[in-house]
Coordinates of C-alpha atoms in Angstrom, one line a residue:
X1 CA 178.4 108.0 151.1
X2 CA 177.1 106.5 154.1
X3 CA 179.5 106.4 156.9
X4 CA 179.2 104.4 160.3
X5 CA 181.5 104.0 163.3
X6 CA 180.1 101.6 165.3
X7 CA 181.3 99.0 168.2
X8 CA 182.0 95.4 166.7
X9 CA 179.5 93.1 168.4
X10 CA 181.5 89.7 168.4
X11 CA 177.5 88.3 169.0
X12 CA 176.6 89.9 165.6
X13 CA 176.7 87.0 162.6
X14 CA 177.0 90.0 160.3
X15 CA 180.1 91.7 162.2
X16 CA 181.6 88.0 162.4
X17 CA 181.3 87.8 158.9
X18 CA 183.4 91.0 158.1
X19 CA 186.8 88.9 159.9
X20 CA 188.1 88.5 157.1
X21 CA 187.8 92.0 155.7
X22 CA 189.8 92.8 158.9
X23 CA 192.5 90.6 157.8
X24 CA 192.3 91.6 154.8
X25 CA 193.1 95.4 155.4
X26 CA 195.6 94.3 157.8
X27 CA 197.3 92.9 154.8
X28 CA 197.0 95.5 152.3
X29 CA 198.5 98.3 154.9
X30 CA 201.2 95.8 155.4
X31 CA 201.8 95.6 151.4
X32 CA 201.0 99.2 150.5
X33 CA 202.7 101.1 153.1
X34 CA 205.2 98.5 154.7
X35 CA 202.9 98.8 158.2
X36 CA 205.0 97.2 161.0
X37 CA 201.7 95.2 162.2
X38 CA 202.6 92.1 163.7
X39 CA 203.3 90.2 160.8
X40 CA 206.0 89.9 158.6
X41 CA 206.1 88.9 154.4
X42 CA 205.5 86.0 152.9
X43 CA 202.0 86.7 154.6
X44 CA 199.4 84.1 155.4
X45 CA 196.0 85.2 155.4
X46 CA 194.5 82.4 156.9
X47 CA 196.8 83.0 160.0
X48 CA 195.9 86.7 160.0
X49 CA 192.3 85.6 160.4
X50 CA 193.0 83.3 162.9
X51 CA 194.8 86.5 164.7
X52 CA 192.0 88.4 164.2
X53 CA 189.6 85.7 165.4
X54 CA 191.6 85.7 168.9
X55 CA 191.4 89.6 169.5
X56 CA 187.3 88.8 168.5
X57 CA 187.4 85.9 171.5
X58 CA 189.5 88.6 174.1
X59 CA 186.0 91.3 172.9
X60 CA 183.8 88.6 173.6
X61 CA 185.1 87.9 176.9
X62 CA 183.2 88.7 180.0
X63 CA 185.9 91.6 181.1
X64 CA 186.3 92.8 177.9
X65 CA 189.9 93.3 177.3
X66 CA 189.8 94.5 173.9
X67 CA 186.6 96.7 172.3
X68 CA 186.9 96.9 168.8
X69 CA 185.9 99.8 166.5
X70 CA 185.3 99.8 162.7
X71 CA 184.1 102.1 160.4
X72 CA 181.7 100.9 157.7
X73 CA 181.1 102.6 154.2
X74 CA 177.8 101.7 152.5
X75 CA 178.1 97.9 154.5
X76 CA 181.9 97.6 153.7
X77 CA 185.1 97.9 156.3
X78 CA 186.8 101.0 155.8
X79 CA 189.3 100.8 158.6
X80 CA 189.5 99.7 162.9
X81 CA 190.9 100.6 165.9
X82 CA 191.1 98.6 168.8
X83 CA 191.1 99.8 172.5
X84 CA 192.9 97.2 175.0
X85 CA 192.4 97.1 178.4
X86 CA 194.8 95.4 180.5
X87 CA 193.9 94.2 183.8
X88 CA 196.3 96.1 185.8
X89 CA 195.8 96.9 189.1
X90 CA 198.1 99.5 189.5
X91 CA 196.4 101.2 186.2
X92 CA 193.0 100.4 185.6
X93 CA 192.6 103.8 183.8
X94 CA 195.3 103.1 181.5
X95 CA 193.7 102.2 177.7
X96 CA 196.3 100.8 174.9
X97 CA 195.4 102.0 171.5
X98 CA 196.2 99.3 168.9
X99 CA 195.6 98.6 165.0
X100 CA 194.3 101.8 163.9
X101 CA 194.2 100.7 160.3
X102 CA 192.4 102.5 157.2
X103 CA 191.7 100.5 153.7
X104 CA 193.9 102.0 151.4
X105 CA 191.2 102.6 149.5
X106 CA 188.8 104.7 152.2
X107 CA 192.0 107.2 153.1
X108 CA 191.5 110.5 153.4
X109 CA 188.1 111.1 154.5
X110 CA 188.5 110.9 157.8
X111 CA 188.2 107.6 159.1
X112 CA 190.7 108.0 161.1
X113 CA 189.7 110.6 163.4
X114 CA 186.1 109.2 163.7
X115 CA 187.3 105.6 164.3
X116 CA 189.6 107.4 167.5
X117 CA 187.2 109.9 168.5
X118 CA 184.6 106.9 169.0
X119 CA 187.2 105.3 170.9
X120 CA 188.2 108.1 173.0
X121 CA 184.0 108.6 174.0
X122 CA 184.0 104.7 174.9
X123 CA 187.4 105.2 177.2
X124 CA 186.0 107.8 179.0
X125 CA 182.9 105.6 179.8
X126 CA 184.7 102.3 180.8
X127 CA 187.2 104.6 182.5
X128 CA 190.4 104.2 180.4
X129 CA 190.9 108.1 181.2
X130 CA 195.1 108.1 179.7
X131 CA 195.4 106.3 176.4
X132 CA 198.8 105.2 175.0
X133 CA 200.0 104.2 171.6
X134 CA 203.1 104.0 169.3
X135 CA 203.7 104.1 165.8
X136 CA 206.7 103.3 163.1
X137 CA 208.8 106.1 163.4
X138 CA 208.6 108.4 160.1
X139 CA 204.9 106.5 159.1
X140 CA 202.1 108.8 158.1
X141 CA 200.6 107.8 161.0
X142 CA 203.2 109.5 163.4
X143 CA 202.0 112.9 161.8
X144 CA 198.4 112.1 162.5
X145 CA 198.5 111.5 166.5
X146 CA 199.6 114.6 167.4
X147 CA 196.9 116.8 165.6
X148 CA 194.5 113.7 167.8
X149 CA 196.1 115.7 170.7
X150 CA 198.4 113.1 171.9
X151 CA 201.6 114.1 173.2
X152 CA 204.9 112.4 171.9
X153 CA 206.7 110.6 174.6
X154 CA 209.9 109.7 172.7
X155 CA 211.0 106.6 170.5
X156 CA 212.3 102.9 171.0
X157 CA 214.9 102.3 168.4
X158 CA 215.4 99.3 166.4
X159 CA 211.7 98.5 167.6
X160 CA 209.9 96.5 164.9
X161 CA 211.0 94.8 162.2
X162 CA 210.1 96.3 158.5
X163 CA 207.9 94.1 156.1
X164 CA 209.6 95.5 153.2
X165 CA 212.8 94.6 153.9
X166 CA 213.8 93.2 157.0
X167 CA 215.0 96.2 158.9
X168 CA 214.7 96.8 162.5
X169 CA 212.8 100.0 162.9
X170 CA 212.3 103.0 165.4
X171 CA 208.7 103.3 167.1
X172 CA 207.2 106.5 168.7
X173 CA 205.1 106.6 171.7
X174 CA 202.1 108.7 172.1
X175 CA 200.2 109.3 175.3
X176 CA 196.6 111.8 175.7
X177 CA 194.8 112.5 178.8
X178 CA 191.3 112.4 178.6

């Protein structure tokens, strides 16, 4: 199994190409595990590539706000991670972690940890030195962070509303020095 972790380069026809592989795991985590990720059922996939078109446009961008990670096995998109960073003056070392997302069908080899180790190596060069995330409350992925070595900071309830059924749910927030 060839495994890569690269940097998506919004210049690269080929990495353009795979957009709609990105929406297209965006979806399936949504359907499988009921992922509170910005969208909500009936889902559109033309608007989730739109979506993912936009945070491609904010990579592109001459200050980079967003640097985006995927993982590719043998050519296809296993999973992605996205490092935001805001333009705050007060916090220019801050980095947001966003859409760590595996295919439901690459889990459990991990993807994961590469996709946010690469991340965490970019960070410290662009010098996003304290990275923050949250999570669903009770996910999988709230298990996962803290062997990452982030810290739990504590939850927001009635955060994010459920794609399975409508429910407002809690979100956990994670922070890690670098």
């Amino acid at each position: 199994m060839t495994l890569s972790t690269t940097i998506f380069d919004p210049t690269n026809a080929e990495h353009l190409a795979l957009i709609p592989a990105f929406a297209d795991i965006h979806i399936a985590c949504i359907e499988t595990d009921h992922t509170v990720a910005t969208f909500t059922p009936p889902l559109n996939r033309d608007v989730i590539i739109d979506w993912w078109k936009a945070q491609v446009a904010d990579a592109a961008g001459p200050k980079r706000h967003r640097i985006i990670f995927m993982t590719l096995v043998e050519r296809q998109l296993a999973g992605y991670v996205i490092l935001h960073r805001p333009l705050w003056q007060t916090g220019p070392f801050r980095g947001v972690v966003e859409k760590l997302l595996v295919s439901p069908d690459f889990r459990r080899r991990g993807i994961a940890r590469k996709l946010m180790d690469k991340l965490e190596e970019v960070a410290r060069i662009e010098g996003q030195t304290l990275l923050m995330l949250d999570t669903e409350t009770g996910s999988p992925a709230e298990l996962v962070y803290p062997k990452l070595g982030y810290t739990r900071l504590g939850v927001i309830p009635k955060y994010g509303i459920s794609p399975l059924d409508g429910s407002l749910k809690d979100e956990t927030f994670f922070w890690k020095q670098l």
